[in-house]
Amino acid sequence: MLDVVNLSCTRDDRTLFSALSFTVSAGEMVQVAGANGAGKTSLLRILAGLSQAEEGEVRWQGESLQRARDEFHQDLLWLGHQPGIKAALTAIENLNFFHGDAPVEQRWEALAQAGLVGFEDVPVNQLSAGQQRRVALARLWLSSAKLWILDEPFTAIDVAGVEKLTQQMVRHTEAGGMVILTTHQPLALAFVRQIVLREADA
């Protein structure tokens, strides 16, 4: 369970959101929505423990992130705007680095699921932006993390790819995992809960 308690966030002397509280439980998918500049990425970075809020607290399994940091990081898969992969390595070498404990055949299958058949041994810096994104997203087929925090995971991904990724997120929640994401793509899933960020003084 992830608890968000009375969060406030200010950037460049502007309050993006304040007194924000919600809970995400096992089996839930939550979309953070709002206009451009509303603070969606800032919120996700706070939830992932990468940024600090001006006020409030994020708790994982009842403990603050500061006290539960090691356990939380083991339970977290964070994919931000940048792919977060190693450009000098190939696609399969990246998965070997991040998920070396997974069976080899599962790593190759993850790249296939992500739409990278034929590009497994190509250095990431020679891939297109969409293909680089797919290398990072292949981790969704290998991660054992309970909580996925995904910032615009569908950027530069085609319709078929979006469908496959959405199905994988559904499988994760059906297995008791949690997904928190931002996306400009419509999510045709009735069970997705939205948290809409609006200007704090609106």
GROMACS .gro file of C-alpha atoms in nm:
model
  202
    1MET     CA    1   0.000   0.000   0.000
    2LEU     CA    2   0.121   0.349  -0.092
    3ASP     CA    3  -0.017   0.634   0.118
    4VAL     CA    4   0.011   0.997   0.010
    5VAL     CA    5  -0.059   1.230   0.300
    6ASN     CA    6  -0.117   1.604   0.261
    7LEU     CA    7   0.145   1.660  -0.011
    8SER     CA    8   0.229   2.009  -0.132
    9CYS     CA    9   0.469   2.088  -0.416
   10THR     CA   10   0.611   2.423  -0.525
   11ARG     CA   11   0.827   2.483  -0.831
   12ASP     CA   12   0.969   2.824  -0.928
   13ASP     CA   13   0.759   2.998  -0.662
   14ARG     CA   14   0.439   2.844  -0.801
   15THR     CA   15   0.234   2.597  -0.601
   16LEU     CA   16   0.155   2.303  -0.828
   17PHE     CA   17  -0.064   2.118  -0.580
   18SER     CA   18  -0.131   2.125  -0.208
   19ALA     CA   19  -0.302   1.914   0.059
   20LEU     CA   20  -0.302   1.616  -0.179
   21SER     CA   21  -0.389   1.284  -0.015
   22PHE     CA   22  -0.475   0.944  -0.162
   23THR     CA   23  -0.399   0.575  -0.123
   24VAL     CA   24  -0.301   0.317  -0.383
   25SER     CA   25  -0.365  -0.045  -0.285
   26ALA     CA   26  -0.263  -0.379  -0.430
   27GLY     CA   27  -0.437  -0.450  -0.759
   28GLU     CA   28  -0.496  -0.086  -0.849
   29MET     CA   29  -0.400   0.114  -1.158
   30VAL     CA   30  -0.403   0.490  -1.107
   31GLN     CA   31  -0.365   0.755  -1.376
   32VAL     CA   32  -0.238   1.096  -1.269
   33ALA     CA   33  -0.406   1.348  -1.501
   34GLY     CA   34  -0.404   1.724  -1.541
   35ALA     CA   35  -0.308   2.003  -1.776
   36ASN     CA   36   0.049   2.056  -1.890
   37GLY     CA   37   0.242   2.211  -1.603
   38ALA     CA   38  -0.003   2.083  -1.341
   39GLY     CA   39   0.273   1.888  -1.166
   40LYS     CA   40   0.220   1.532  -1.290
   41THR     CA   41   0.590   1.452  -1.333
   42SER     CA   42   0.676   1.634  -1.010
   43LEU     CA   43   0.422   1.421  -0.823
   44LEU     CA   44   0.553   1.096  -0.973
   45ARG     CA   45   0.912   1.189  -0.881
   46ILE     CA   46   0.801   1.255  -0.522
   47LEU     CA   47   0.618   0.922  -0.511
   48ALA     CA   48   0.932   0.748  -0.640
   49GLY     CA   49   1.145   0.912  -0.369
   50LEU     CA   50   1.345   1.113  -0.623
   51SER     CA   51   1.221   1.455  -0.509
   52GLN     CA   52   1.101   1.605  -0.183
   53ALA     CA   53   0.765   1.769  -0.128
   54GLU     CA   54   0.738   2.101   0.052
   55GLU     CA   55   0.487   1.949   0.291
   56GLY     CA   56   0.338   1.609   0.357
   57GLU     CA   57   0.463   1.254   0.346
   58VAL     CA   58   0.465   0.944   0.128
   59ARG     CA   59   0.439   0.611   0.309
   60TRP     CA   60   0.510   0.261   0.184
   61GLN     CA   61   0.347  -0.023   0.377
   62GLY     CA   62   0.279   0.220   0.661
   63GLU     CA   63   0.636   0.351   0.689
   64SER     CA   64   0.767   0.683   0.556
   65LEU     CA   65   0.985   0.649   0.246
   66GLN     CA   66   1.284   0.768   0.447
   67ARG     CA   67   1.250   0.483   0.694
   68ALA     CA   68   1.148   0.222   0.437
   69ARG     CA   69   1.391   0.336   0.165
   70ASP     CA   70   1.570   0.005   0.100
   71GLU     CA   71   1.252  -0.205   0.099
   72PHE     CA   72   1.074   0.055  -0.114
   73HIS     CA   73   1.347   0.062  -0.380
   74GLN     CA   74   1.333  -0.316  -0.405
   75ASP     CA   75   0.957  -0.293  -0.457
   76LEU     CA   76   0.973  -0.006  -0.711
   77LEU     CA   77   1.014   0.006  -1.088
   78TRP     CA   78   1.048   0.369  -1.201
   79LEU     CA   79   1.047   0.465  -1.569
   80GLY     CA   80   1.067   0.840  -1.624
   81HIS     CA   81   1.068   1.067  -1.929
   82GLN     CA   82   1.422   0.959  -2.011
   83PRO     CA   83   1.458   0.588  -2.094
   84GLY     CA   84   1.709   0.537  -1.812
   85ILE     CA   85   1.906   0.279  -2.006
   86LYS     CA   86   2.274   0.254  -2.096
   87ALA     CA   87   2.331   0.393  -2.445
   88ALA     CA   88   2.662   0.213  -2.507
   89LEU     CA   89   2.507  -0.129  -2.441
   90THR     CA   90   2.283  -0.328  -2.672
   91ALA     CA   91   1.918  -0.394  -2.592
   92ILE     CA   92   1.988  -0.742  -2.454
   93GLU     CA   93   2.294  -0.619  -2.263
   94ASN     CA   94   2.072  -0.361  -2.090
   95LEU     CA   95   1.834  -0.633  -1.976
   96ASN     CA   96   2.131  -0.846  -1.868
   97PHE     CA   97   2.245  -0.549  -1.656
   98PHE     CA   98   1.908  -0.469  -1.497
   99HIS     CA   99   1.766  -0.821  -1.475
  100GLY     CA  100   2.062  -1.056  -1.475
  101ASP     CA  101   1.879  -1.284  -1.233
  102ALA     CA  102   1.602  -1.355  -1.487
  103PRO     CA  103   1.638  -1.663  -1.709
  104VAL     CA  104   1.808  -1.579  -2.039
  105GLU     CA  105   1.510  -1.693  -2.246
  106GLN     CA  106   1.283  -1.458  -2.050
  107ARG     CA  107   1.507  -1.161  -2.132
  108TRP     CA  108   1.490  -1.239  -2.504
  109GLU     CA  109   1.115  -1.289  -2.480
  110ALA     CA  110   1.078  -0.953  -2.304
  111LEU     CA  111   1.248  -0.780  -2.597
  112ALA     CA  112   1.019  -0.968  -2.837
  113GLN     CA  113   0.712  -0.860  -2.640
  114ALA     CA  114   0.837  -0.501  -2.651
  115GLY     CA  115   0.864  -0.515  -3.030
  116LEU     CA  116   1.241  -0.536  -3.065
  117VAL     CA  117   1.285  -0.857  -3.263
  118GLY     CA  118   1.590  -0.808  -3.485
  119PHE     CA  119   1.725  -0.522  -3.273
  120GLU     CA  120   1.838  -0.719  -2.967
  121ASP     CA  121   2.210  -0.684  -3.043
  122VAL     CA  122   2.204  -0.325  -3.169
  123PRO     CA  123   2.367  -0.063  -2.942
  124VAL     CA  124   2.097   0.153  -2.789
  125ASN     CA  125   2.256   0.474  -2.921
  126GLN     CA  126   2.186   0.347  -3.274
  127LEU     CA  127   1.816   0.291  -3.208
  128SER     CA  128   1.534   0.537  -3.270
  129ALA     CA  129   1.370   0.719  -2.980
  130GLY     CA  130   1.075   0.481  -2.991
  131GLN     CA  131   1.300   0.175  -2.993
  132GLN     CA  132   1.502   0.311  -2.701
  133ARG     CA  133   1.176   0.357  -2.515
  134ARG     CA  134   1.087  -0.004  -2.592
  135VAL     CA  135   1.418  -0.126  -2.443
  136ALA     CA  136   1.326   0.043  -2.115
  137LEU     CA  137   0.967  -0.083  -2.131
  138ALA     CA  138   1.084  -0.441  -2.187
  139ARG     CA  139   1.162  -0.434  -1.816
  140LEU     CA  140   0.786  -0.456  -1.750
  141TRP     CA  141   0.802  -0.821  -1.859
  142LEU     CA  142   1.087  -0.897  -1.617
  143SER     CA  143   1.033  -0.683  -1.310
  144SER     CA  144   0.924  -0.841  -0.983
  145ALA     CA  145   0.863  -0.497  -0.828
  146LYS     CA  146   0.522  -0.453  -0.667
  147LEU     CA  147   0.490  -0.085  -0.758
  148TRP     CA  148   0.537   0.049  -1.111
  149ILE     CA  149   0.558   0.428  -1.149
  150LEU     CA  150   0.557   0.515  -1.519
  151ASP     CA  151   0.583   0.868  -1.659
  152GLU     CA  152   0.435   0.879  -2.011
  153PRO     CA  153   0.524   0.517  -2.092
  154PHE     CA  154   0.347   0.528  -2.430
  155THR     CA  155   0.553   0.815  -2.576
  156ALA     CA  156   0.679   0.727  -2.927
  157ILE     CA  157   0.500   0.389  -2.912
  158ASP     CA  158   0.260   0.279  -3.188
  159VAL     CA  159  -0.099   0.165  -3.133
  160ALA     CA  160  -0.010  -0.206  -3.123
  161GLY     CA  161   0.269  -0.138  -2.876
  162VAL     CA  162   0.037   0.064  -2.651
  163GLU     CA  163  -0.209  -0.226  -2.648
  164LYS     CA  164   0.060  -0.477  -2.548
  165LEU     CA  165   0.193  -0.250  -2.274
  166THR     CA  166  -0.156  -0.188  -2.141
  167GLN     CA  167  -0.222  -0.561  -2.128
  168GLN     CA  168   0.101  -0.613  -1.934
  169MET     CA  169  -0.001  -0.347  -1.682
  170VAL     CA  170  -0.339  -0.518  -1.643
  171ARG     CA  171  -0.166  -0.851  -1.579
  172HIS     CA  172   0.052  -0.685  -1.317
  173THR     CA  173  -0.246  -0.542  -1.128
  174GLU     CA  174  -0.439  -0.868  -1.158
  175ALA     CA  175  -0.143  -1.037  -0.986
  176GLY     CA  176  -0.168  -0.787  -0.697
  177GLY     CA  177   0.074  -0.525  -0.826
  178MET     CA  178   0.019  -0.151  -0.845
  179VAL     CA  179   0.063   0.087  -1.138
  180ILE     CA  180   0.074   0.467  -1.120
  181LEU     CA  181   0.118   0.638  -1.456
  182THR     CA  182   0.075   0.952  -1.656
  183THR     CA  183  -0.028   0.937  -2.020
  184HIS     CA  184  -0.182   1.155  -2.288
  185GLN     CA  185  -0.321   0.839  -2.446
  186PRO     CA  186  -0.682   0.747  -2.358
  187LEU     CA  187  -0.694   0.439  -2.138
  188ALA     CA  188  -0.990   0.225  -2.238
  189LEU     CA  189  -0.999   0.049  -1.902
  190ALA     CA  190  -1.304   0.094  -1.682
  191PHE     CA  191  -1.119   0.014  -1.360
  192VAL     CA  192  -0.846   0.280  -1.389
  193ARG     CA  193  -0.879   0.542  -1.118
  194GLN     CA  194  -0.788   0.900  -1.205
  195ILE     CA  195  -0.626   1.156  -0.979
  196VAL     CA  196  -0.663   1.494  -1.147
  197LEU     CA  197  -0.419   1.769  -1.052
  198ARG     CA  198  -0.555   2.121  -1.067
  199GLU     CA  199  -0.398   2.452  -0.974
  200ALA     CA  200  -0.374   2.477  -0.599
  201ASP     CA  201  -0.562   2.808  -0.588
  202ALA     CA  202  -0.825   2.701  -0.841
   0.00000   0.00000   0.00000
